[in-house]
PDB file of C-alpha atoms and ligand atoms in Angstrom:
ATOM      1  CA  UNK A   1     -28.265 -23.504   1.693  1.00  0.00           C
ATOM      2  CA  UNK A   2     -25.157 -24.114   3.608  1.00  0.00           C
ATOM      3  CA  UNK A   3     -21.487 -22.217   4.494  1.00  0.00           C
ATOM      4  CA  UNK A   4     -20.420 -25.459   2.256  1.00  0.00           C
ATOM      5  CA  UNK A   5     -22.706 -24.935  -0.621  1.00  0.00           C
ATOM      6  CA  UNK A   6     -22.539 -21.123  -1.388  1.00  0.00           C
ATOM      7  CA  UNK A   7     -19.131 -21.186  -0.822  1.00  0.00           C
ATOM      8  CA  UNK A   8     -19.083 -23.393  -3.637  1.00  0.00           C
ATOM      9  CA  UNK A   9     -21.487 -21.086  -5.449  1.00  0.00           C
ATOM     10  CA  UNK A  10     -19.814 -18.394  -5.469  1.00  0.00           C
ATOM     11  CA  UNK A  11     -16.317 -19.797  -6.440  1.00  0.00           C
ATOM     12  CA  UNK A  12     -17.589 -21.169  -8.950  1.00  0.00           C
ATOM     13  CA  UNK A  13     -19.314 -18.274 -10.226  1.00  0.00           C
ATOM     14  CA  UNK A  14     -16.002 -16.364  -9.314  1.00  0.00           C
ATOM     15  CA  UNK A  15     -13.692 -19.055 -11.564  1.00  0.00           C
ATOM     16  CA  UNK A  16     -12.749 -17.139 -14.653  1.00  0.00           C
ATOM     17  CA  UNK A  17     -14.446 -13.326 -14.320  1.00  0.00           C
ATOM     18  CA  UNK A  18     -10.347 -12.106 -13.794  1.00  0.00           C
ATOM     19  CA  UNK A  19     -10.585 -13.213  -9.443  1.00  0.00           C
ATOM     20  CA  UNK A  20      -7.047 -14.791  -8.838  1.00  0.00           C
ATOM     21  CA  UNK A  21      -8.429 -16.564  -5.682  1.00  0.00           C
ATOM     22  CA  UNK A  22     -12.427 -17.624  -6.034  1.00  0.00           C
ATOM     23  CA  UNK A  23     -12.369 -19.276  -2.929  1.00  0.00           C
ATOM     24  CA  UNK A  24     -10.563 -17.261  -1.064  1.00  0.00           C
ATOM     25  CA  UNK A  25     -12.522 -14.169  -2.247  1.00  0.00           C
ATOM     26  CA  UNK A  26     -15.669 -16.695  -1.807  1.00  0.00           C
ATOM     27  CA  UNK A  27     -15.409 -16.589   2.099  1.00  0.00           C
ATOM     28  CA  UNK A  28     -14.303 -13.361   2.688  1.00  0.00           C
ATOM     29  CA  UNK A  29     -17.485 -12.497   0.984  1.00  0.00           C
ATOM     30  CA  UNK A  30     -19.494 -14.947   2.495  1.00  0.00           C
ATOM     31  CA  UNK A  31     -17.859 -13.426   5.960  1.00  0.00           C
ATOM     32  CA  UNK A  32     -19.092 -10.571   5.229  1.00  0.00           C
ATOM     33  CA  UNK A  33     -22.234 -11.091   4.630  1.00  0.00           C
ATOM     34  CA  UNK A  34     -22.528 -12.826   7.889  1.00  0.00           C
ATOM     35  CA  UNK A  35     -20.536  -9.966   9.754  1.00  0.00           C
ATOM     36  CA  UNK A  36     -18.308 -12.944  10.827  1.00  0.00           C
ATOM     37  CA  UNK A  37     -14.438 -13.438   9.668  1.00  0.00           C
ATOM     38  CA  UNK A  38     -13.075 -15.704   7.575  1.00  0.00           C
ATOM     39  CA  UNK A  39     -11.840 -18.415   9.448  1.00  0.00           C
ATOM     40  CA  UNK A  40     -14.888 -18.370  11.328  1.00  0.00           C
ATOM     41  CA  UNK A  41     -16.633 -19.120   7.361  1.00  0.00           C
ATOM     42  CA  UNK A  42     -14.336 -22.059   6.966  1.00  0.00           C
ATOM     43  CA  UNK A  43     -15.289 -23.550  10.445  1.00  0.00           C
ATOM     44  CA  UNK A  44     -18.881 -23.886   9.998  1.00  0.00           C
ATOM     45  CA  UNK A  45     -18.988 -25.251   6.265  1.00  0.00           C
ATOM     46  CA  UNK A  46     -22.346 -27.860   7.541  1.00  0.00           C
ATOM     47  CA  UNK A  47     -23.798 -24.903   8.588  1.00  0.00           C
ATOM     48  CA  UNK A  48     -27.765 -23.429   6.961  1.00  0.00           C
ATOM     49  CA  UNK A  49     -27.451 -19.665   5.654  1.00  0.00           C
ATOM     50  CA  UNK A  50     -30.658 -17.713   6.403  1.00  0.00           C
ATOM     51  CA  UNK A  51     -31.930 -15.952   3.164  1.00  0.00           C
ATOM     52  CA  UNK A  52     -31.281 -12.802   3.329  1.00  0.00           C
ATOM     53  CA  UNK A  53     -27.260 -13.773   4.289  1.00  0.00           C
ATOM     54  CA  UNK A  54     -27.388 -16.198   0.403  1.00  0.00           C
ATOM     55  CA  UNK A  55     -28.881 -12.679  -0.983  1.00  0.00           C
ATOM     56  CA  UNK A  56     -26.220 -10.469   0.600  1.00  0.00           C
ATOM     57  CA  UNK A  57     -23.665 -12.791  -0.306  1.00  0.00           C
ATOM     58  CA  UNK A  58     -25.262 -13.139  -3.976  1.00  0.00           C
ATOM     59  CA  UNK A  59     -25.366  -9.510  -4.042  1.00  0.00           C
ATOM     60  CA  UNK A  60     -21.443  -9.247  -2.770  1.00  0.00           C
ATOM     61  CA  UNK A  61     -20.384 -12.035  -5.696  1.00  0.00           C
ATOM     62  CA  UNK A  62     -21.543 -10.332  -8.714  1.00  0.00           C
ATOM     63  CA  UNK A  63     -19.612  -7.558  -7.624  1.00  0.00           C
ATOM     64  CA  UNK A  64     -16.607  -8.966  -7.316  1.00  0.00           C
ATOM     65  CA  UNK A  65     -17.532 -10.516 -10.689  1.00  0.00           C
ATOM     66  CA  UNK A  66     -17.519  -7.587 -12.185  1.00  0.00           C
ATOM     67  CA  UNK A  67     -14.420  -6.302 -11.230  1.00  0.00           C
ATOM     68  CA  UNK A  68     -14.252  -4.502  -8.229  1.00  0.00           C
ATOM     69  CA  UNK A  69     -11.995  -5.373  -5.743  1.00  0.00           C
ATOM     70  CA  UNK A  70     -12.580  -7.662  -2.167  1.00  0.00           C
ATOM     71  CA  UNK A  71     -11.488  -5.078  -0.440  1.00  0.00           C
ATOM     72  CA  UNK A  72     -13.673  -1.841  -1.841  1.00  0.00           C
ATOM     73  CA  UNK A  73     -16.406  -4.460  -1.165  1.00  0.00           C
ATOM     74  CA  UNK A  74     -15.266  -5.777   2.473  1.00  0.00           C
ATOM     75  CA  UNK A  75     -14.077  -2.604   3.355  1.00  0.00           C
ATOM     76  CA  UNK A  76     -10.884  -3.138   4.412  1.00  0.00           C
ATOM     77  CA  UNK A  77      -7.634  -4.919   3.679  1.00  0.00           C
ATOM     78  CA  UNK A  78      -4.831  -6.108   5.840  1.00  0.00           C
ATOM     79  CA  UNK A  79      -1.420  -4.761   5.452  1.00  0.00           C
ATOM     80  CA  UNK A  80       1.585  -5.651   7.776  1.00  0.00           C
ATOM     81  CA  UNK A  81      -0.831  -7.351  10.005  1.00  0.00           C
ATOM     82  CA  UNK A  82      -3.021  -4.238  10.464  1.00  0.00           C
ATOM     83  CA  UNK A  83      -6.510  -3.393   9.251  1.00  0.00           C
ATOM     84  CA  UNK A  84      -6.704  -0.506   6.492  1.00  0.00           C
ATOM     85  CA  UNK A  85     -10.128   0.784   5.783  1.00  0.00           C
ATOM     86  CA  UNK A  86      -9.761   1.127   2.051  1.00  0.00           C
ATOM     87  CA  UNK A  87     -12.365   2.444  -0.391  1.00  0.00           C
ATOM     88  CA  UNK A  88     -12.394   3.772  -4.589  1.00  0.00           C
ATOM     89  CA  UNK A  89     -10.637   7.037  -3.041  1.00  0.00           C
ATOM     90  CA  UNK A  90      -7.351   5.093  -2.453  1.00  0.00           C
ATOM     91  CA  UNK A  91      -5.076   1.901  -4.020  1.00  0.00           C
ATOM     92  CA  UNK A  92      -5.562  -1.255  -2.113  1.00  0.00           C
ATOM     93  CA  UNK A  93      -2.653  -2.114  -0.561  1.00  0.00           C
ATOM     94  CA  UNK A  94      -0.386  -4.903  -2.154  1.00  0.00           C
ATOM     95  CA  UNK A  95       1.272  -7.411  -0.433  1.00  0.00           C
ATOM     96  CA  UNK A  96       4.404  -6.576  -2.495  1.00  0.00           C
ATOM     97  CA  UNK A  97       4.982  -3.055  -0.573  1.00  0.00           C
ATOM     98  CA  UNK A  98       5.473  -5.163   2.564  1.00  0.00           C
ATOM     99  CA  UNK A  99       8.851  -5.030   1.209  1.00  0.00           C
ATOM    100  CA  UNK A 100       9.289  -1.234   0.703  1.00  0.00           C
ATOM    101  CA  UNK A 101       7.853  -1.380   4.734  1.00  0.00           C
ATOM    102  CA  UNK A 102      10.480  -3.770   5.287  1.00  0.00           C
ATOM    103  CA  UNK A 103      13.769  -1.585   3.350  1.00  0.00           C
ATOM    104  CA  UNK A 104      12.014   1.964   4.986  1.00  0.00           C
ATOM    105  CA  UNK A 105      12.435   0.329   8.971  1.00  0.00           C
ATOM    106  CA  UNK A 106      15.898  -1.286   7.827  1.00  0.00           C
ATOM    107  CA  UNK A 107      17.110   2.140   6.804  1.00  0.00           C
ATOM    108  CA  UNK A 108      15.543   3.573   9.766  1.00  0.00           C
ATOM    109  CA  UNK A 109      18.677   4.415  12.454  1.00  0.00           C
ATOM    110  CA  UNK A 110      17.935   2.533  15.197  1.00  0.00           C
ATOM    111  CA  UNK A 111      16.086   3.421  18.367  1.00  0.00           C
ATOM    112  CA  UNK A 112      18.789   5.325  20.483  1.00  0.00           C
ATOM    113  CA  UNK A 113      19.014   3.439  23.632  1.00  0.00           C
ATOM    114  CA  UNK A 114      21.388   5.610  24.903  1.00  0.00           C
ATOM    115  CA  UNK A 115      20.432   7.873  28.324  1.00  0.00           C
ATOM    116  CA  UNK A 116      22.324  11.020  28.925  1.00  0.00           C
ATOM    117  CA  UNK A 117      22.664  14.170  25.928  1.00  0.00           C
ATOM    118  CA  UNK A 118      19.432  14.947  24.271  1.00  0.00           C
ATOM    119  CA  UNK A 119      17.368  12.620  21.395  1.00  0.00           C
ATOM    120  CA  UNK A 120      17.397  14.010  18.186  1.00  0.00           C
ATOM    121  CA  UNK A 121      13.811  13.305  16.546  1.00  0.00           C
ATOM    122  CA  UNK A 122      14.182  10.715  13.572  1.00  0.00           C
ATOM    123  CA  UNK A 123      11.708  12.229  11.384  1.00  0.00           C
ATOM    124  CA  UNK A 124      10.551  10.202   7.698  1.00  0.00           C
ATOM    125  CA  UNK A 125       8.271  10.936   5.006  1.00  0.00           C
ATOM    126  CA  UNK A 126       5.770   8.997   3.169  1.00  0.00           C
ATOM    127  CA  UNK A 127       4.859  10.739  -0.007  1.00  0.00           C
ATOM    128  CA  UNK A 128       1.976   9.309  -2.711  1.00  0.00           C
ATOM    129  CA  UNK A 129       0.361   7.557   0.437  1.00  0.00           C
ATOM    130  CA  UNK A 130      -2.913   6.611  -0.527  1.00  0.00           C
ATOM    131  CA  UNK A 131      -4.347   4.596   2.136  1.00  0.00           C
ATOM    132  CA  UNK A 132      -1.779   5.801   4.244  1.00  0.00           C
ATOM    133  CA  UNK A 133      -0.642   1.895   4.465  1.00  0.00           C
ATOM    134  CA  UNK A 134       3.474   2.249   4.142  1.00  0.00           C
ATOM    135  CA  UNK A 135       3.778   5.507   6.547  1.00  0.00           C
ATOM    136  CA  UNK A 136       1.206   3.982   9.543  1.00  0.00           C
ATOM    137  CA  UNK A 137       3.240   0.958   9.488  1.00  0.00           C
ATOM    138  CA  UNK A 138       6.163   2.684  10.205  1.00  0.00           C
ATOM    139  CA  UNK A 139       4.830   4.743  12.296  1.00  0.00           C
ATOM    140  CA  UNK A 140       3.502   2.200  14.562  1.00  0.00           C
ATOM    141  CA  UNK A 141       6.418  -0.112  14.153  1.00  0.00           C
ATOM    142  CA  UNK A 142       8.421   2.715  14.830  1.00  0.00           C
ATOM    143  CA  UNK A 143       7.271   4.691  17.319  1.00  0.00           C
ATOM    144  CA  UNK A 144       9.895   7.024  18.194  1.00  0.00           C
ATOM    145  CA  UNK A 145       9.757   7.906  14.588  1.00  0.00           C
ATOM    146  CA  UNK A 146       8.209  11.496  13.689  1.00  0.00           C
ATOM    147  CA  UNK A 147       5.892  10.207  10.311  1.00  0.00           C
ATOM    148  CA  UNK A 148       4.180  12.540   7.909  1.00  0.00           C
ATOM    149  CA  UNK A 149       2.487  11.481   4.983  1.00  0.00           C
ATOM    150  CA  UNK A 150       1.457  13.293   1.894  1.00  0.00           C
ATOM    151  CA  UNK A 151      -0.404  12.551  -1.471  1.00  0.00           C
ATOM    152  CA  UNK A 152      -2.034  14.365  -3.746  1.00  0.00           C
ATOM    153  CA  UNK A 153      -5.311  13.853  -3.718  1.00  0.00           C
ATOM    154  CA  UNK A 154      -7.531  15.318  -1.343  1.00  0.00           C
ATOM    155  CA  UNK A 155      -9.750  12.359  -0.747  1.00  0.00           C
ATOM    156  CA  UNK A 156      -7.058   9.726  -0.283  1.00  0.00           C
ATOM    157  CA  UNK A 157      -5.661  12.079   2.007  1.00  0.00           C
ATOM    158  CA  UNK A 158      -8.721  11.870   4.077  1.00  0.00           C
ATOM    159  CA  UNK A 159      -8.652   8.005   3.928  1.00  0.00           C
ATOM    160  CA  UNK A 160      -4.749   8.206   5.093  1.00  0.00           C
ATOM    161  CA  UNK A 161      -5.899  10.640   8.528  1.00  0.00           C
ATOM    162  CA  UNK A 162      -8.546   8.293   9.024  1.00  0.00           C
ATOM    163  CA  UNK A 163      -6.367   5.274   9.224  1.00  0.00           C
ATOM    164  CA  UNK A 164      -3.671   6.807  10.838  1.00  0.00           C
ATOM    165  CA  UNK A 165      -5.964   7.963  13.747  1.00  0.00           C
ATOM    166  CA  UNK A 166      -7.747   4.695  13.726  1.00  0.00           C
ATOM    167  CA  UNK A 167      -4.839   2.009  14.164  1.00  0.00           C
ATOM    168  CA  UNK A 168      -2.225   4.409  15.868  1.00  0.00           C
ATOM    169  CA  UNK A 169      -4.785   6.372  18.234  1.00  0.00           C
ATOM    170  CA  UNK A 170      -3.358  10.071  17.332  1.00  0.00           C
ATOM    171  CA  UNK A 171      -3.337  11.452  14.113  1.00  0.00           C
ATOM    172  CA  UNK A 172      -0.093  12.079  12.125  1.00  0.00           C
ATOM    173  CA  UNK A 173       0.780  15.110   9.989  1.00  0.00           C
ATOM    174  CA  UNK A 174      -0.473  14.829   6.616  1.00  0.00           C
ATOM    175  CA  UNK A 175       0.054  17.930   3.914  1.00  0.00           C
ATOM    176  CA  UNK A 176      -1.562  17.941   0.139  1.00  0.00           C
ATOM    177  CA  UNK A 177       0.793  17.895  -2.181  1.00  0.00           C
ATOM    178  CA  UNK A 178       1.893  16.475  -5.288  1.00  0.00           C
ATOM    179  CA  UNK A 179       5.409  14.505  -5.308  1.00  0.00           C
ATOM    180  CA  UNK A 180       7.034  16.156  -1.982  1.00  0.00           C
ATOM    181  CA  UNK A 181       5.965  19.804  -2.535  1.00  0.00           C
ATOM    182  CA  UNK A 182       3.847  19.604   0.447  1.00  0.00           C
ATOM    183  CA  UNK A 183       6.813  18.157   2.462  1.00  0.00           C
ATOM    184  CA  UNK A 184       9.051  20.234   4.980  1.00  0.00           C
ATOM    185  CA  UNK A 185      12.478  18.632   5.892  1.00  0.00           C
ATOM    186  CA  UNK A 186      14.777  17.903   7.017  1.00  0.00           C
ATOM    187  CA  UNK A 187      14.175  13.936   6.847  1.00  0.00           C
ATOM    188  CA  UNK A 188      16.217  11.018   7.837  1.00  0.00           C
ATOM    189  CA  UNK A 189      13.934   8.794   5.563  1.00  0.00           C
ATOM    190  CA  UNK A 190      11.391   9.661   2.403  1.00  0.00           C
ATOM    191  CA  UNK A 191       9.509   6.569   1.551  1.00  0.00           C
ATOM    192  CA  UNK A 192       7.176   6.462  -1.388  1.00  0.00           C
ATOM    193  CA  UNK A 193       4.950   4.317  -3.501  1.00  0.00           C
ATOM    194  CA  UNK A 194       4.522   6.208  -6.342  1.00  0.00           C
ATOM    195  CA  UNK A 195       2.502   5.531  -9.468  1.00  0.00           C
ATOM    196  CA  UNK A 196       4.318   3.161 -11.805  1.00  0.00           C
ATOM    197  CA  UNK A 197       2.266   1.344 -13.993  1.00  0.00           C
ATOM    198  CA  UNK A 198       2.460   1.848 -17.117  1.00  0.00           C
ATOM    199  CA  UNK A 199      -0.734   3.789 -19.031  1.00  0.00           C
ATOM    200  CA  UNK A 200      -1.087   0.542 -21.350  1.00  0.00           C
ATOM    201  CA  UNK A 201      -1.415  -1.589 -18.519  1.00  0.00           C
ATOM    202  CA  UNK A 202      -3.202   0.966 -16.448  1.00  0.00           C
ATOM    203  CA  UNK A 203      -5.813   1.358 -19.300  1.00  0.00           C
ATOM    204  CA  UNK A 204      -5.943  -2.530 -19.361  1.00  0.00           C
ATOM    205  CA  UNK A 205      -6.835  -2.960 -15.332  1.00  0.00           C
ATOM    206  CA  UNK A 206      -9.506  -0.166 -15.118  1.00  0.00           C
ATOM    207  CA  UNK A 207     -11.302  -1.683 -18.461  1.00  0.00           C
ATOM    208  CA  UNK A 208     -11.999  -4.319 -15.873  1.00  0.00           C
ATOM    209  CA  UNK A 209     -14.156  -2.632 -13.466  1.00  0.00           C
ATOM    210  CA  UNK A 210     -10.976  -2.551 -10.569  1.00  0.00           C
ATOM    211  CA  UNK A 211     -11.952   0.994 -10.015  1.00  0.00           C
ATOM    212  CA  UNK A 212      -8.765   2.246  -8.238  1.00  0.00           C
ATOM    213  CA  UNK A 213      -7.764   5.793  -8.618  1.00  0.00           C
ATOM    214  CA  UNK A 214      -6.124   6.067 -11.913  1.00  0.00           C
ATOM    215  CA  UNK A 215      -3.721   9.217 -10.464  1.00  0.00           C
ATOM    216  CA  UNK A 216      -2.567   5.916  -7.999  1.00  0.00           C
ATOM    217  CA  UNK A 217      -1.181   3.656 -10.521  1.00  0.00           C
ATOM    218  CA  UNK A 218      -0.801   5.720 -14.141  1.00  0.00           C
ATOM    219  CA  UNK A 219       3.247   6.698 -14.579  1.00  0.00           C
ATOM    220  CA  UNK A 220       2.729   7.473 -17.917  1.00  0.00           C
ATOM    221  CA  UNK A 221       4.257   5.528 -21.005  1.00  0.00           C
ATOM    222  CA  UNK A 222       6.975   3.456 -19.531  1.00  0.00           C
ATOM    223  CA  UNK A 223       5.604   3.846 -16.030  1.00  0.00           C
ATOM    224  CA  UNK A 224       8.934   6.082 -15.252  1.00  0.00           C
ATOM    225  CA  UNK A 225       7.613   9.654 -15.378  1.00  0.00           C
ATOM    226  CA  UNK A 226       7.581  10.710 -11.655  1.00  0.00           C
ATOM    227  CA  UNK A 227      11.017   9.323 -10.301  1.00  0.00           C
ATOM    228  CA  UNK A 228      12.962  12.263 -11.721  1.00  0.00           C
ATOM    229  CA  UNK A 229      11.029  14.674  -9.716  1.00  0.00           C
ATOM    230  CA  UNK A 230      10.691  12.280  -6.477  1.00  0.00           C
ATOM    231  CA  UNK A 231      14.241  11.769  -6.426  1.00  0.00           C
ATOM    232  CA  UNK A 232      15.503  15.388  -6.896  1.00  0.00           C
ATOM    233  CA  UNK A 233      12.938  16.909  -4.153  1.00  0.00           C
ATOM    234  CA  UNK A 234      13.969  13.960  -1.942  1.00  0.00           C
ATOM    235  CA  UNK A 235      17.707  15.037  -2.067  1.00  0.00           C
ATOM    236  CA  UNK A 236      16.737  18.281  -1.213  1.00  0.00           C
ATOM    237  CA  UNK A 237      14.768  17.133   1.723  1.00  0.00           C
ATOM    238  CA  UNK A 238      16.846  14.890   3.278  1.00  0.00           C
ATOM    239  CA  UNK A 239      19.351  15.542   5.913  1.00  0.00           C
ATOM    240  CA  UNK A 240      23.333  14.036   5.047  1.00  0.00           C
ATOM    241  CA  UNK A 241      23.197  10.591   5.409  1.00  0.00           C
ATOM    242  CA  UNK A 242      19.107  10.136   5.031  1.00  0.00           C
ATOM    243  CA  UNK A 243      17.716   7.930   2.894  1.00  0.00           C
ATOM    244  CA  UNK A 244      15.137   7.586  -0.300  1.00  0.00           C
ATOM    245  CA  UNK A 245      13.136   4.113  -0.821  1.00  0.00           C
ATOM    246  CA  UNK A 246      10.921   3.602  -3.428  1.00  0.00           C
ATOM    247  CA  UNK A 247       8.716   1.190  -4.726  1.00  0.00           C
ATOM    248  CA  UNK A 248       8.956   0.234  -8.499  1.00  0.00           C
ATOM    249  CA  UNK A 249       7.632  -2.247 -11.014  1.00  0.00           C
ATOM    250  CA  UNK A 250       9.515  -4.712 -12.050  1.00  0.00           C
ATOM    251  CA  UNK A 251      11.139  -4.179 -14.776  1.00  0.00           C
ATOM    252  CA  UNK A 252      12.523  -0.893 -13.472  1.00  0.00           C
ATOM    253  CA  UNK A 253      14.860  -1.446 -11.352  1.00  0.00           C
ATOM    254  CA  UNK A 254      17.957  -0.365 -13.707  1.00  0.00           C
ATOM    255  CA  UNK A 255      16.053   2.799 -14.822  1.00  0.00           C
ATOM    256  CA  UNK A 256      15.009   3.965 -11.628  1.00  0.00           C
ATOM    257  CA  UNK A 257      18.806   3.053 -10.210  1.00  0.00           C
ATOM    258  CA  UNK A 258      19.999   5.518 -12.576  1.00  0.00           C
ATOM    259  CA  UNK A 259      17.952   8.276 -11.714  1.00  0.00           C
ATOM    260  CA  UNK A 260      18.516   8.333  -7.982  1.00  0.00           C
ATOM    261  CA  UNK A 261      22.306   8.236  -9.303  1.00  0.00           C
ATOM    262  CA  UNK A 262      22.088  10.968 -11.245  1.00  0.00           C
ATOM    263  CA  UNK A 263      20.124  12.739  -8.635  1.00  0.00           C
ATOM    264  CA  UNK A 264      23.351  12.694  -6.365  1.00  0.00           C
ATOM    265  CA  UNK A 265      21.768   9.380  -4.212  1.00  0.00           C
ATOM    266  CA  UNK A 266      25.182   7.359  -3.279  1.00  0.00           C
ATOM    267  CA  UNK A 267      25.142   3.559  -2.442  1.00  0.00           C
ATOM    268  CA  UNK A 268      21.893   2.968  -5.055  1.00  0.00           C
ATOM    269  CA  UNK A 269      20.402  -1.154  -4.491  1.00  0.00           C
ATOM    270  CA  UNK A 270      17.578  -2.640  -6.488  1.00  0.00           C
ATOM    271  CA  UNK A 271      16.018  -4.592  -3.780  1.00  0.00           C
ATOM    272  CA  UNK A 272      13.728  -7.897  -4.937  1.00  0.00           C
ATOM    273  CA  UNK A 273      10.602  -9.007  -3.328  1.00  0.00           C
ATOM    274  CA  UNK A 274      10.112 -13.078  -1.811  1.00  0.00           C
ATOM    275  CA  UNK A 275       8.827 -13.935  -5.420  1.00  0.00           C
ATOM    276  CA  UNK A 276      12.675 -12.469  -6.562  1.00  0.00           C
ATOM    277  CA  UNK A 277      10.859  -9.520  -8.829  1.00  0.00           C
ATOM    278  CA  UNK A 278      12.758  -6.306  -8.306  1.00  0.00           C
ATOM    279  CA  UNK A 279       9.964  -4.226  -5.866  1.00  0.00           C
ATOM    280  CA  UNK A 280      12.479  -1.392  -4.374  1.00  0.00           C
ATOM    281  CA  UNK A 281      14.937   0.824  -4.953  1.00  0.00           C
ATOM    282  CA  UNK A 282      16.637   2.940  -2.322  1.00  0.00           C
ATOM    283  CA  UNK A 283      20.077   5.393  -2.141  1.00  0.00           C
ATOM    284  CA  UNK A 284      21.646   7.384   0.532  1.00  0.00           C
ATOM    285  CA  UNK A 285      22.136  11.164   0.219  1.00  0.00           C
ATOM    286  CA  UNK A 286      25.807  10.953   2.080  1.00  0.00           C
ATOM    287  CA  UNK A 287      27.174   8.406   2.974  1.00  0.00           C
ATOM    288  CA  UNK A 288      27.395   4.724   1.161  1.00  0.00           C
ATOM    289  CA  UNK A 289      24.628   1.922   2.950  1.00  0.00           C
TER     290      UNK A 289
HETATM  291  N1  LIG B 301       1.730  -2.655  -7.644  1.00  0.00           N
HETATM  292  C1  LIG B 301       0.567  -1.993  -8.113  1.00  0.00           C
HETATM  293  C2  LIG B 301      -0.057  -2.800  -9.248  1.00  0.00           C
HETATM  294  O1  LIG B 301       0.609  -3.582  -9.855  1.00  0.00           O
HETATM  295  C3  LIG B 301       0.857  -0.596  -8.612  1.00  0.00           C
HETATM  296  C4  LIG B 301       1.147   0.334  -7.551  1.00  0.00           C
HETATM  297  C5  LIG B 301       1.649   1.634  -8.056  1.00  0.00           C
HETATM  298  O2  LIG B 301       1.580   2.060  -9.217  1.00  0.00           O
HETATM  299  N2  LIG B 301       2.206   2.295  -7.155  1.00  0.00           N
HETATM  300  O3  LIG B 301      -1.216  -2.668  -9.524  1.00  0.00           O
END
């Protein structure tokens, strides 16, 4: 059989078991099974599979067929042009949360550039951080930046040090903790994906054999039920003038608005992702941004 044929194989057999991308999902398989990546797939399409890379690939398809994610199966997924080793302990990282990535570094104060007097540490905080995926980036975007991470499960947490060692070299502080109870301020920054989804919808994905952590996607009825909390430790936590970004769903932007409001957070923004759904909401604890 060749690269050309069982990639058609196994799109086809991917077409309509709930894959958004057969093909895609077809090479990245097929790359895996030949320890190759997937550019490398779609560069040799004339090329003959040995048998035991069709039966690893085979074996790889009706997985994904079932339900479970590319990336539990791969191993990995890239985020912010970085590797994450992801696995059933954590969320695969979305390309949405680029964007909370994206508000976190904006709200960042810059890199002082300035010789003479001493530094003061910037110091942020990435609570609920799963694969550890929005707190790395920034802290290897950032490196100046003093990044802990929290989340709270134990496991994840594991997956997070392991990453964080892995693509930065050293490993970064990370507490369990639920919300930020594990977190010790002052911050200049708390970032946080938090659970959102709502438990309809939750209920609906893991029926299909997705198999992420349900504690990493399940905010209860409307999806809403930790941003009171997050936002009230956060204030606490941050030092005057800091800044809270979260990532929402996308239909909450107005209800999440109003509860870093009523939390005290001044100069509130719903920010929307390239696809113009509403992804992020941030605040300032002082001043207005
Ligand atoms: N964006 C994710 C999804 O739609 C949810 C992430 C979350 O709840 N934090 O599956």
């Amino acid at each position: 059989m060749t690269v050309r044929a069982a990639l058609a194989e196994g799109s086809g057999a991917l077409e309509g078991s709930g894959s958004g991308s057969p093909f895609l999902d077809a090479a990245l398989l097929l790359g895996h099974a030949l320890g190759v990546d997937r550019d490398r797939v779609l560069a040799s399409m004339p090329d003959e599979l040995d048998a035991s890379s069709v039966e690893a690939f085979r074996a790889f398809v009706a997985r994904r067929s079932s339900g479970e994610p590319v990336a539990y199966i791969v191993g990995y997924k890239e985020f912010y042009g970085r590797r994450y080793t992801v696995d059933p302990r954590v969320l695969v990282p979305r390309p949405d949360t680029e964007l909370l990535v994206e508000v976190a570094l904006s709200l960042l104060p810059p890199v002082s550039r300035t010789g003479g007097g001493p530094v003061r540490t910037v110091r942020c905080h990435d609570a609920f951080t799963g694969s550890g995926c929005v707190g790395v980036t920034i802290a290897a975007e950032r490196p100046d930046v003093e990044v802990s991470l929290s989340d709270a499960s134990p496991a994840a947490l594991e997956a997070a040090r392991a990453n964080a060692l892995g693509l930065l070299g050293r490993p970064l502080d990370a507490r369990l903790g639920d919300v930020l109870s594990a977190a010790v301020g002052p911050f200049d920054l708390i970032v946080a994906n938090p659970p959102y989804v709502t438990r309809e919808l939750t209920d609906r994905l893991l029926s299909t054999g997705d198999g992420e952590p349900r504690m990493a996607l399940d905010g209860g009825e409307l999806g809403l039920d930790i941003y009171p909390a997050l936002a009230a430790q956060a204030f606490d936590l941050l030092a005057d003038g800091g800044s809270l970004a979260v990532e929402i769903g996308e239909e909450q932007g107005p209800a999440v608005a109003a509860v870093l409001e009523s939390a005290g957070f001044g100069g509130v923004r719903v920010h929307a992702d390239l696809a113009g759904s509403d992804r992020v909401v941030s605040g300032g604890r002082h001043a207005v941004r």
